[in-house]
């Protein structure tokens, strides 16, 4: 029983830490552009939490609903939990995209930033939010994998979307002449690759537990 708990718990612990590792790594990379870019990402990170906390809340709902029914052997409810959990998470992220895209400049202006920092923060919001639907899908998939007793799969997905793809991509983009504008694209690119990986992993898990319709 203890082994089973830690098989799910240890990957979940590491997943919680990865966001901080990603933030630190991005700050180091963004420092190549300038302190204004680092500050801009810090501002963006605080803003994104308003949207991501809602998705994390859905993640925390998906896990018990899916896992209880998976343990019970009710595959119909497992499929429904996955379907509606994903739809609700994507709906929340879509609202976040619309709000932040429409009011990016006004939100950044509230922080009384320097001109360069405000420009960078606005670019960060407008570009990174383009990947929010992928981010929402990944957050939902992480919860689904954990609920289906595949904590390692959830950890692998987190590594792909938070470290393996975005950090090298961000470094490469800092080498371009338009680094301040396009470096932010590394984050949604990581989410996109993560979603593709999640779909592949989910297909394998469905075959393994015979969850196909």
mmCIF file with all atom_site columns, C-alpha atoms in Angstrom:
data_model
loop_
_atom_site.group_PDB
_atom_site.id
_atom_site.type_symbol
_atom_site.label_atom_id
_atom_site.label_alt_id
_atom_site.label_comp_id
_atom_site.label_asym_id
_atom_site.label_entity_id
_atom_site.label_seq_id
_atom_site.pdbx_PDB_ins_code
_atom_site.Cartn_x
_atom_site.Cartn_y
_atom_site.Cartn_z
_atom_site.occupancy
_atom_site.B_iso_or_equiv
_atom_site.pdbx_formal_charge
_atom_site.auth_seq_id
_atom_site.auth_comp_id
_atom_site.auth_asym_id
_atom_site.auth_atom_id
_atom_site.pdbx_PDB_model_num
ATOM 1   C CA . UNK A 1 1   ? 0.000   0.000  0.000   1.00 0.00 ? 1   UNK A CA 1
ATOM 2   C CA . UNK A 1 2   ? 2.823   2.413  0.886   1.00 0.00 ? 2   UNK A CA 1
ATOM 3   C CA . UNK A 1 3   ? 4.578   1.580  -2.395  1.00 0.00 ? 3   UNK A CA 1
ATOM 4   C CA . UNK A 1 4   ? 1.393   2.302  -4.340  1.00 0.00 ? 4   UNK A CA 1
ATOM 5   C CA . UNK A 1 5   ? 0.988   5.636  -2.567  1.00 0.00 ? 5   UNK A CA 1
ATOM 6   C CA . UNK A 1 6   ? 4.532   6.731  -3.337  1.00 0.00 ? 6   UNK A CA 1
ATOM 7   C CA . UNK A 1 7   ? 4.337   5.520  -6.936  1.00 0.00 ? 7   UNK A CA 1
ATOM 8   C CA . UNK A 1 8   ? 1.745   8.245  -7.488  1.00 0.00 ? 8   UNK A CA 1
ATOM 9   C CA . UNK A 1 9   ? 2.929   10.684 -4.824  1.00 0.00 ? 9   UNK A CA 1
ATOM 10  C CA . UNK A 1 10  ? 6.617   11.037 -5.722  1.00 0.00 ? 10  UNK A CA 1
ATOM 11  C CA . UNK A 1 11  ? 5.977   12.051 -9.365  1.00 0.00 ? 11  UNK A CA 1
ATOM 12  C CA . UNK A 1 12  ? 3.317   14.493 -8.102  1.00 0.00 ? 12  UNK A CA 1
ATOM 13  C CA . UNK A 1 13  ? 5.864   16.036 -5.710  1.00 0.00 ? 13  UNK A CA 1
ATOM 14  C CA . UNK A 1 14  ? 8.370   16.497 -8.535  1.00 0.00 ? 14  UNK A CA 1
ATOM 15  C CA . UNK A 1 15  ? 5.687   17.950 -10.822 1.00 0.00 ? 15  UNK A CA 1
ATOM 16  C CA . UNK A 1 16  ? 4.894   20.620 -8.223  1.00 0.00 ? 16  UNK A CA 1
ATOM 17  C CA . UNK A 1 17  ? 8.560   21.629 -8.169  1.00 0.00 ? 17  UNK A CA 1
ATOM 18  C CA . UNK A 1 18  ? 9.037   21.765 -11.937 1.00 0.00 ? 18  UNK A CA 1
ATOM 19  C CA . UNK A 1 19  ? 7.267   25.099 -12.396 1.00 0.00 ? 19  UNK A CA 1
ATOM 20  C CA . UNK A 1 20  ? 9.764   26.746 -10.061 1.00 0.00 ? 20  UNK A CA 1
ATOM 21  C CA . UNK A 1 21  ? 12.642  25.104 -11.922 1.00 0.00 ? 21  UNK A CA 1
ATOM 22  C CA . UNK A 1 22  ? 11.231  26.338 -15.237 1.00 0.00 ? 22  UNK A CA 1
ATOM 23  C CA . UNK A 1 23  ? 10.826  29.868 -13.882 1.00 0.00 ? 23  UNK A CA 1
ATOM 24  C CA . UNK A 1 24  ? 14.414  29.908 -12.644 1.00 0.00 ? 24  UNK A CA 1
ATOM 25  C CA . UNK A 1 25  ? 15.706  28.542 -15.953 1.00 0.00 ? 25  UNK A CA 1
ATOM 26  C CA . UNK A 1 26  ? 13.746  31.088 -17.988 1.00 0.00 ? 26  UNK A CA 1
ATOM 27  C CA . UNK A 1 27  ? 14.982  33.922 -15.789 1.00 0.00 ? 27  UNK A CA 1
ATOM 28  C CA . UNK A 1 28  ? 18.576  32.877 -16.439 1.00 0.00 ? 28  UNK A CA 1
ATOM 29  C CA . UNK A 1 29  ? 17.921  32.719 -20.179 1.00 0.00 ? 29  UNK A CA 1
ATOM 30  C CA . UNK A 1 30  ? 15.940  35.975 -20.289 1.00 0.00 ? 30  UNK A CA 1
ATOM 31  C CA . UNK A 1 31  ? 18.782  37.728 -18.486 1.00 0.00 ? 31  UNK A CA 1
ATOM 32  C CA . UNK A 1 32  ? 20.685  37.401 -21.769 1.00 0.00 ? 32  UNK A CA 1
ATOM 33  C CA . UNK A 1 33  ? 18.195  39.894 -23.214 1.00 0.00 ? 33  UNK A CA 1
ATOM 34  C CA . UNK A 1 34  ? 18.192  42.178 -20.192 1.00 0.00 ? 34  UNK A CA 1
ATOM 35  C CA . UNK A 1 35  ? 16.766  42.741 -16.747 1.00 0.00 ? 35  UNK A CA 1
ATOM 36  C CA . UNK A 1 36  ? 13.627  44.241 -18.283 1.00 0.00 ? 36  UNK A CA 1
ATOM 37  C CA . UNK A 1 37  ? 12.788  40.881 -19.854 1.00 0.00 ? 37  UNK A CA 1
ATOM 38  C CA . UNK A 1 38  ? 13.287  39.101 -16.523 1.00 0.00 ? 38  UNK A CA 1
ATOM 39  C CA . UNK A 1 39  ? 11.011  41.589 -14.760 1.00 0.00 ? 39  UNK A CA 1
ATOM 40  C CA . UNK A 1 40  ? 8.437   41.281 -17.539 1.00 0.00 ? 40  UNK A CA 1
ATOM 41  C CA . UNK A 1 41  ? 8.288   37.516 -17.121 1.00 0.00 ? 41  UNK A CA 1
ATOM 42  C CA . UNK A 1 42  ? 7.864   37.945 -13.367 1.00 0.00 ? 42  UNK A CA 1
ATOM 43  C CA . UNK A 1 43  ? 4.899   40.242 -13.990 1.00 0.00 ? 43  UNK A CA 1
ATOM 44  C CA . UNK A 1 44  ? 3.419   37.838 -16.531 1.00 0.00 ? 44  UNK A CA 1
ATOM 45  C CA . UNK A 1 45  ? 3.841   34.899 -14.139 1.00 0.00 ? 45  UNK A CA 1
ATOM 46  C CA . UNK A 1 46  ? 1.788   36.669 -11.483 1.00 0.00 ? 46  UNK A CA 1
ATOM 47  C CA . UNK A 1 47  ? -0.930  37.498 -14.006 1.00 0.00 ? 47  UNK A CA 1
ATOM 48  C CA . UNK A 1 48  ? -1.149  33.969 -15.409 1.00 0.00 ? 48  UNK A CA 1
ATOM 49  C CA . UNK A 1 49  ? -1.860  32.537 -11.976 1.00 0.00 ? 49  UNK A CA 1
ATOM 50  C CA . UNK A 1 50  ? -5.386  33.951 -12.093 1.00 0.00 ? 50  UNK A CA 1
ATOM 51  C CA . UNK A 1 51  ? -6.088  31.681 -15.056 1.00 0.00 ? 51  UNK A CA 1
ATOM 52  C CA . UNK A 1 52  ? -3.963  28.683 -14.133 1.00 0.00 ? 52  UNK A CA 1
ATOM 53  C CA . UNK A 1 53  ? -5.344  28.383 -10.604 1.00 0.00 ? 53  UNK A CA 1
ATOM 54  C CA . UNK A 1 54  ? -8.765  27.724 -12.125 1.00 0.00 ? 54  UNK A CA 1
ATOM 55  C CA . UNK A 1 55  ? -7.298  24.958 -14.289 1.00 0.00 ? 55  UNK A CA 1
ATOM 56  C CA . UNK A 1 56  ? -5.424  23.480 -11.341 1.00 0.00 ? 56  UNK A CA 1
ATOM 57  C CA . UNK A 1 57  ? -8.728  23.443 -9.492  1.00 0.00 ? 57  UNK A CA 1
ATOM 58  C CA . UNK A 1 58  ? -10.262 21.412 -12.320 1.00 0.00 ? 58  UNK A CA 1
ATOM 59  C CA . UNK A 1 59  ? -7.218  19.121 -12.221 1.00 0.00 ? 59  UNK A CA 1
ATOM 60  C CA . UNK A 1 60  ? -7.849  18.506 -8.530  1.00 0.00 ? 60  UNK A CA 1
ATOM 61  C CA . UNK A 1 61  ? -11.445 17.637 -9.376  1.00 0.00 ? 61  UNK A CA 1
ATOM 62  C CA . UNK A 1 62  ? -10.616 15.326 -12.276 1.00 0.00 ? 62  UNK A CA 1
ATOM 63  C CA . UNK A 1 63  ? -8.307  13.163 -10.165 1.00 0.00 ? 63  UNK A CA 1
ATOM 64  C CA . UNK A 1 64  ? -10.840 11.955 -7.543  1.00 0.00 ? 64  UNK A CA 1
ATOM 65  C CA . UNK A 1 65  ? -13.773 11.679 -9.962  1.00 0.00 ? 65  UNK A CA 1
ATOM 66  C CA . UNK A 1 66  ? -11.831 9.606  -12.500 1.00 0.00 ? 66  UNK A CA 1
ATOM 67  C CA . UNK A 1 67  ? -9.836  7.590  -9.961  1.00 0.00 ? 67  UNK A CA 1
ATOM 68  C CA . UNK A 1 68  ? -12.857 6.614  -7.825  1.00 0.00 ? 68  UNK A CA 1
ATOM 69  C CA . UNK A 1 69  ? -14.727 5.345  -10.866 1.00 0.00 ? 69  UNK A CA 1
ATOM 70  C CA . UNK A 1 70  ? -11.604 3.682  -12.259 1.00 0.00 ? 70  UNK A CA 1
ATOM 71  C CA . UNK A 1 71  ? -11.200 1.798  -8.986  1.00 0.00 ? 71  UNK A CA 1
ATOM 72  C CA . UNK A 1 72  ? -14.863 0.884  -9.099  1.00 0.00 ? 72  UNK A CA 1
ATOM 73  C CA . UNK A 1 73  ? -14.448 -0.421 -12.642 1.00 0.00 ? 73  UNK A CA 1
ATOM 74  C CA . UNK A 1 74  ? -17.083 1.926  -14.075 1.00 0.00 ? 74  UNK A CA 1
ATOM 75  C CA . UNK A 1 75  ? -15.459 2.728  -17.429 1.00 0.00 ? 75  UNK A CA 1
ATOM 76  C CA . UNK A 1 76  ? -18.468 4.700  -18.649 1.00 0.00 ? 76  UNK A CA 1
ATOM 77  C CA . UNK A 1 77  ? -18.070 7.192  -15.819 1.00 0.00 ? 77  UNK A CA 1
ATOM 78  C CA . UNK A 1 78  ? -14.299 7.220  -16.276 1.00 0.00 ? 78  UNK A CA 1
ATOM 79  C CA . UNK A 1 79  ? -14.776 8.236  -19.892 1.00 0.00 ? 79  UNK A CA 1
ATOM 80  C CA . UNK A 1 80  ? -17.337 10.870 -18.881 1.00 0.00 ? 80  UNK A CA 1
ATOM 81  C CA . UNK A 1 81  ? -15.020 12.254 -16.206 1.00 0.00 ? 81  UNK A CA 1
ATOM 82  C CA . UNK A 1 82  ? -12.187 12.539 -18.704 1.00 0.00 ? 82  UNK A CA 1
ATOM 83  C CA . UNK A 1 83  ? -14.402 14.112 -21.364 1.00 0.00 ? 83  UNK A CA 1
ATOM 84  C CA . UNK A 1 84  ? -16.088 16.741 -19.230 1.00 0.00 ? 84  UNK A CA 1
ATOM 85  C CA . UNK A 1 85  ? -13.014 17.445 -17.129 1.00 0.00 ? 85  UNK A CA 1
ATOM 86  C CA . UNK A 1 86  ? -11.112 18.230 -20.318 1.00 0.00 ? 86  UNK A CA 1
ATOM 87  C CA . UNK A 1 87  ? -13.932 20.340 -21.773 1.00 0.00 ? 87  UNK A CA 1
ATOM 88  C CA . UNK A 1 88  ? -14.363 22.418 -18.604 1.00 0.00 ? 88  UNK A CA 1
ATOM 89  C CA . UNK A 1 89  ? -10.617 22.977 -18.304 1.00 0.00 ? 89  UNK A CA 1
ATOM 90  C CA . UNK A 1 90  ? -10.360 24.109 -21.926 1.00 0.00 ? 90  UNK A CA 1
ATOM 91  C CA . UNK A 1 91  ? -13.352 26.390 -21.415 1.00 0.00 ? 91  UNK A CA 1
ATOM 92  C CA . UNK A 1 92  ? -11.648 28.123 -18.488 1.00 0.00 ? 92  UNK A CA 1
ATOM 93  C CA . UNK A 1 93  ? -8.441  28.524 -20.472 1.00 0.00 ? 93  UNK A CA 1
ATOM 94  C CA . UNK A 1 94  ? -10.362 29.971 -23.419 1.00 0.00 ? 94  UNK A CA 1
ATOM 95  C CA . UNK A 1 95  ? -11.860 32.614 -21.142 1.00 0.00 ? 95  UNK A CA 1
ATOM 96  C CA . UNK A 1 96  ? -8.340  33.385 -19.936 1.00 0.00 ? 96  UNK A CA 1
ATOM 97  C CA . UNK A 1 97  ? -7.088  33.792 -23.501 1.00 0.00 ? 97  UNK A CA 1
ATOM 98  C CA . UNK A 1 98  ? -9.879  36.189 -24.412 1.00 0.00 ? 98  UNK A CA 1
ATOM 99  C CA . UNK A 1 99  ? -9.484  38.310 -21.294 1.00 0.00 ? 99  UNK A CA 1
ATOM 100 C CA . UNK A 1 100 ? -5.703  38.596 -21.424 1.00 0.00 ? 100 UNK A CA 1
ATOM 101 C CA . UNK A 1 101 ? -5.555  39.170 -25.174 1.00 0.00 ? 101 UNK A CA 1
ATOM 102 C CA . UNK A 1 102 ? -8.116  41.971 -24.964 1.00 0.00 ? 102 UNK A CA 1
ATOM 103 C CA . UNK A 1 103 ? -6.660  43.712 -21.925 1.00 0.00 ? 103 UNK A CA 1
ATOM 104 C CA . UNK A 1 104 ? -2.929  42.899 -22.059 1.00 0.00 ? 104 UNK A CA 1
ATOM 105 C CA . UNK A 1 105 ? -1.832  46.536 -22.333 1.00 0.00 ? 105 UNK A CA 1
ATOM 106 C CA . UNK A 1 106 ? -4.195  47.783 -19.649 1.00 0.00 ? 106 UNK A CA 1
ATOM 107 C CA . UNK A 1 107 ? -3.146  45.043 -17.216 1.00 0.00 ? 107 UNK A CA 1
ATOM 108 C CA . UNK A 1 108 ? 0.558   45.744 -17.725 1.00 0.00 ? 108 UNK A CA 1
ATOM 109 C CA . UNK A 1 109 ? -0.013  49.474 -17.299 1.00 0.00 ? 109 UNK A CA 1
ATOM 110 C CA . UNK A 1 110 ? -1.340  48.879 -13.773 1.00 0.00 ? 110 UNK A CA 1
ATOM 111 C CA . UNK A 1 111 ? 2.148   47.854 -12.595 1.00 0.00 ? 111 UNK A CA 1
ATOM 112 C CA . UNK A 1 112 ? 3.771   51.234 -13.437 1.00 0.00 ? 112 UNK A CA 1
ATOM 113 C CA . UNK A 1 113 ? 6.579   49.564 -15.373 1.00 0.00 ? 113 UNK A CA 1
ATOM 114 C CA . UNK A 1 114 ? 9.350   51.156 -17.362 1.00 0.00 ? 114 UNK A CA 1
ATOM 115 C CA . UNK A 1 115 ? 8.652   51.495 -21.084 1.00 0.00 ? 115 UNK A CA 1
ATOM 116 C CA . UNK A 1 116 ? 10.870  48.535 -22.073 1.00 0.00 ? 116 UNK A CA 1
ATOM 117 C CA . UNK A 1 117 ? 9.502   46.269 -19.360 1.00 0.00 ? 117 UNK A CA 1
ATOM 118 C CA . UNK A 1 118 ? 5.897   47.092 -20.249 1.00 0.00 ? 118 UNK A CA 1
ATOM 119 C CA . UNK A 1 119 ? 6.565   46.291 -23.901 1.00 0.00 ? 119 UNK A CA 1
ATOM 120 C CA . UNK A 1 120 ? 8.165   42.965 -22.987 1.00 0.00 ? 120 UNK A CA 1
ATOM 121 C CA . UNK A 1 121 ? 5.344   42.093 -20.579 1.00 0.00 ? 121 UNK A CA 1
ATOM 122 C CA . UNK A 1 122 ? 2.734   42.863 -23.217 1.00 0.00 ? 122 UNK A CA 1
ATOM 123 C CA . UNK A 1 123 ? 4.554   40.658 -25.741 1.00 0.00 ? 123 UNK A CA 1
ATOM 124 C CA . UNK A 1 124 ? 4.758   37.900 -23.118 1.00 0.00 ? 124 UNK A CA 1
ATOM 125 C CA . UNK A 1 125 ? 1.023   37.993 -22.430 1.00 0.00 ? 125 UNK A CA 1
ATOM 126 C CA . UNK A 1 126 ? -0.060  38.157 -26.061 1.00 0.00 ? 126 UNK A CA 1
ATOM 127 C CA . UNK A 1 127 ? 2.281   35.377 -27.232 1.00 0.00 ? 127 UNK A CA 1
ATOM 128 C CA . UNK A 1 128 ? 2.249   32.945 -24.304 1.00 0.00 ? 128 UNK A CA 1
ATOM 129 C CA . UNK A 1 129 ? -1.550  33.003 -23.994 1.00 0.00 ? 129 UNK A CA 1
ATOM 130 C CA . UNK A 1 130 ? -1.759  31.626 -27.556 1.00 0.00 ? 130 UNK A CA 1
ATOM 131 C CA . UNK A 1 131 ? -0.764  28.286 -26.046 1.00 0.00 ? 131 UNK A CA 1
ATOM 132 C CA . UNK A 1 132 ? -3.278  28.306 -23.195 1.00 0.00 ? 132 UNK A CA 1
ATOM 133 C CA . UNK A 1 133 ? -5.568  25.704 -24.762 1.00 0.00 ? 133 UNK A CA 1
ATOM 134 C CA . UNK A 1 134 ? -2.597  23.351 -25.054 1.00 0.00 ? 134 UNK A CA 1
ATOM 135 C CA . UNK A 1 135 ? -1.607  24.206 -21.484 1.00 0.00 ? 135 UNK A CA 1
ATOM 136 C CA . UNK A 1 136 ? -5.136  23.458 -20.278 1.00 0.00 ? 136 UNK A CA 1
ATOM 137 C CA . UNK A 1 137 ? -5.142  20.117 -22.089 1.00 0.00 ? 137 UNK A CA 1
ATOM 138 C CA . UNK A 1 138 ? -1.788  19.230 -20.543 1.00 0.00 ? 138 UNK A CA 1
ATOM 139 C CA . UNK A 1 139 ? -2.931  20.146 -17.032 1.00 0.00 ? 139 UNK A CA 1
ATOM 140 C CA . UNK A 1 140 ? -6.040  18.017 -17.496 1.00 0.00 ? 140 UNK A CA 1
ATOM 141 C CA . UNK A 1 141 ? -4.013  15.116 -18.906 1.00 0.00 ? 141 UNK A CA 1
ATOM 142 C CA . UNK A 1 142 ? -1.649  15.258 -15.936 1.00 0.00 ? 142 UNK A CA 1
ATOM 143 C CA . UNK A 1 143 ? -4.603  14.764 -13.606 1.00 0.00 ? 143 UNK A CA 1
ATOM 144 C CA . UNK A 1 144 ? -6.051  12.020 -15.806 1.00 0.00 ? 144 UNK A CA 1
ATOM 145 C CA . UNK A 1 145 ? -2.772  10.108 -15.870 1.00 0.00 ? 145 UNK A CA 1
ATOM 146 C CA . UNK A 1 146 ? -2.466  10.309 -12.098 1.00 0.00 ? 146 UNK A CA 1
ATOM 147 C CA . UNK A 1 147 ? -6.072  9.171  -11.671 1.00 0.00 ? 147 UNK A CA 1
ATOM 148 C CA . UNK A 1 148 ? -5.440  6.154  -13.920 1.00 0.00 ? 148 UNK A CA 1
ATOM 149 C CA . UNK A 1 149 ? -2.422  5.078  -11.829 1.00 0.00 ? 149 UNK A CA 1
ATOM 150 C CA . UNK A 1 150 ? 0.171   6.413  -14.282 1.00 0.00 ? 150 UNK A CA 1
ATOM 151 C CA . UNK A 1 151 ? 2.060   8.950  -12.197 1.00 0.00 ? 151 UNK A CA 1
ATOM 152 C CA . UNK A 1 152 ? 5.255   8.509  -14.210 1.00 0.00 ? 152 UNK A CA 1
ATOM 153 C CA . UNK A 1 153 ? 3.393   9.393  -17.421 1.00 0.00 ? 153 UNK A CA 1
ATOM 154 C CA . UNK A 1 154 ? 2.190   12.580 -15.735 1.00 0.00 ? 154 UNK A CA 1
ATOM 155 C CA . UNK A 1 155 ? 5.773   13.393 -14.724 1.00 0.00 ? 155 UNK A CA 1
ATOM 156 C CA . UNK A 1 156 ? 7.081   12.764 -18.249 1.00 0.00 ? 156 UNK A CA 1
ATOM 157 C CA . UNK A 1 157 ? 4.453   15.121 -19.665 1.00 0.00 ? 157 UNK A CA 1
ATOM 158 C CA . UNK A 1 158 ? 5.430   17.812 -17.162 1.00 0.00 ? 158 UNK A CA 1
ATOM 159 C CA . UNK A 1 159 ? 9.116   17.458 -18.023 1.00 0.00 ? 159 UNK A CA 1
ATOM 160 C CA . UNK A 1 160 ? 8.357   17.829 -21.731 1.00 0.00 ? 160 UNK A CA 1
ATOM 161 C CA . UNK A 1 161 ? 6.119   20.900 -21.425 1.00 0.00 ? 161 UNK A CA 1
ATOM 162 C CA . UNK A 1 162 ? 8.068   22.718 -18.698 1.00 0.00 ? 162 UNK A CA 1
ATOM 163 C CA . UNK A 1 163 ? 11.744  21.870 -19.205 1.00 0.00 ? 163 UNK A CA 1
ATOM 164 C CA . UNK A 1 164 ? 12.778  19.672 -22.119 1.00 0.00 ? 164 UNK A CA 1
ATOM 165 C CA . UNK A 1 165 ? 11.184  21.792 -24.863 1.00 0.00 ? 165 UNK A CA 1
ATOM 166 C CA . UNK A 1 166 ? 10.703  25.409 -23.664 1.00 0.00 ? 166 UNK A CA 1
ATOM 167 C CA . UNK A 1 167 ? 14.112  26.054 -22.082 1.00 0.00 ? 167 UNK A CA 1
ATOM 168 C CA . UNK A 1 168 ? 16.284  25.010 -25.064 1.00 0.00 ? 168 UNK A CA 1
ATOM 169 C CA . UNK A 1 169 ? 13.825  26.740 -27.408 1.00 0.00 ? 169 UNK A CA 1
ATOM 170 C CA . UNK A 1 170 ? 13.998  29.951 -25.376 1.00 0.00 ? 170 UNK A CA 1
ATOM 171 C CA . UNK A 1 171 ? 17.799  29.868 -25.403 1.00 0.00 ? 171 UNK A CA 1
ATOM 172 C CA . UNK A 1 172 ? 17.880  29.458 -29.178 1.00 0.00 ? 172 UNK A CA 1
ATOM 173 C CA . UNK A 1 173 ? 15.415  32.317 -29.647 1.00 0.00 ? 173 UNK A CA 1
ATOM 174 C CA . UNK A 1 174 ? 17.617  34.638 -27.563 1.00 0.00 ? 174 UNK A CA 1
ATOM 175 C CA . UNK A 1 175 ? 20.253  34.231 -30.265 1.00 0.00 ? 175 UNK A CA 1
ATOM 176 C CA . UNK A 1 176 ? 18.020  35.967 -32.830 1.00 0.00 ? 176 UNK A CA 1
ATOM 177 C CA . UNK A 1 177 ? 17.903  39.687 -33.558 1.00 0.00 ? 177 UNK A CA 1
ATOM 178 C CA . UNK A 1 178 ? 14.249  39.883 -32.416 1.00 0.00 ? 178 UNK A CA 1
ATOM 179 C CA . UNK A 1 179 ? 14.787  37.964 -29.177 1.00 0.00 ? 179 UNK A CA 1
ATOM 180 C CA . UNK A 1 180 ? 12.756  40.362 -27.029 1.00 0.00 ? 180 UNK A CA 1
ATOM 181 C CA . UNK A 1 181 ? 9.687   39.819 -29.195 1.00 0.00 ? 181 UNK A CA 1
ATOM 182 C CA . UNK A 1 182 ? 9.819   36.110 -30.007 1.00 0.00 ? 182 UNK A CA 1
ATOM 183 C CA . UNK A 1 183 ? 11.529  34.448 -27.039 1.00 0.00 ? 183 UNK A CA 1
ATOM 184 C CA . UNK A 1 184 ? 8.104   34.113 -25.386 1.00 0.00 ? 184 UNK A CA 1
ATOM 185 C CA . UNK A 1 185 ? 7.028   31.700 -28.138 1.00 0.00 ? 185 UNK A CA 1
ATOM 186 C CA . UNK A 1 186 ? 9.133   28.990 -26.469 1.00 0.00 ? 186 UNK A CA 1
ATOM 187 C CA . UNK A 1 187 ? 6.461   28.543 -23.781 1.00 0.00 ? 187 UNK A CA 1
ATOM 188 C CA . UNK A 1 188 ? 3.446   27.840 -26.045 1.00 0.00 ? 188 UNK A CA 1
ATOM 189 C CA . UNK A 1 189 ? 5.696   25.709 -28.256 1.00 0.00 ? 189 UNK A CA 1
ATOM 190 C CA . UNK A 1 190 ? 6.501   23.558 -25.231 1.00 0.00 ? 190 UNK A CA 1
ATOM 191 C CA . UNK A 1 191 ? 2.796   23.246 -24.465 1.00 0.00 ? 191 UNK A CA 1
ATOM 192 C CA . UNK A 1 192 ? 2.060   22.226 -28.066 1.00 0.00 ? 192 UNK A CA 1
ATOM 193 C CA . UNK A 1 193 ? 4.688   19.492 -28.055 1.00 0.00 ? 193 UNK A CA 1
ATOM 194 C CA . UNK A 1 194 ? 3.462   18.405 -24.628 1.00 0.00 ? 194 UNK A CA 1
ATOM 195 C CA . UNK A 1 195 ? -0.106  18.031 -25.906 1.00 0.00 ? 195 UNK A CA 1
ATOM 196 C CA . UNK A 1 196 ? 1.031   15.870 -28.810 1.00 0.00 ? 196 UNK A CA 1
ATOM 197 C CA . UNK A 1 197 ? 2.978   13.687 -26.372 1.00 0.00 ? 197 UNK A CA 1
ATOM 198 C CA . UNK A 1 198 ? -0.020  13.539 -24.006 1.00 0.00 ? 198 UNK A CA 1
ATOM 199 C CA . UNK A 1 199 ? -2.332  12.336 -26.778 1.00 0.00 ? 199 UNK A CA 1
ATOM 200 C CA . UNK A 1 200 ? 0.128   9.580  -27.689 1.00 0.00 ? 200 UNK A CA 1
ATOM 201 C CA . UNK A 1 201 ? 0.513   8.546  -24.034 1.00 0.00 ? 201 UNK A CA 1
ATOM 202 C CA . UNK A 1 202 ? -3.252  8.622  -23.502 1.00 0.00 ? 202 UNK A CA 1
ATOM 203 C CA . UNK A 1 203 ? -3.757  6.314  -26.482 1.00 0.00 ? 203 UNK A CA 1
ATOM 204 C CA . UNK A 1 204 ? -1.311  3.828  -24.987 1.00 0.00 ? 204 UNK A CA 1
ATOM 205 C CA . UNK A 1 205 ? -2.992  3.984  -21.567 1.00 0.00 ? 205 UNK A CA 1
ATOM 206 C CA . UNK A 1 206 ? -6.443  3.458  -23.103 1.00 0.00 ? 206 UNK A CA 1
ATOM 207 C CA . UNK A 1 207 ? -5.220  0.340  -24.881 1.00 0.00 ? 207 UNK A CA 1
ATOM 208 C CA . UNK A 1 208 ? -3.573  -0.906 -21.693 1.00 0.00 ? 208 UNK A CA 1
ATOM 209 C CA . UNK A 1 209 ? -6.668  -0.542 -19.503 1.00 0.00 ? 209 UNK A CA 1
ATOM 210 C CA . UNK A 1 210 ? -9.089  -1.274 -22.354 1.00 0.00 ? 210 UNK A CA 1
ATOM 211 C CA . UNK A 1 211 ? -10.809 2.094  -22.081 1.00 0.00 ? 211 UNK A CA 1
ATOM 212 C CA . UNK A 1 212 ? -11.561 2.349  -25.791 1.00 0.00 ? 212 UNK A CA 1
ATOM 213 C CA . UNK A 1 213 ? -15.215 2.763  -26.774 1.00 0.00 ? 213 UNK A CA 1
#
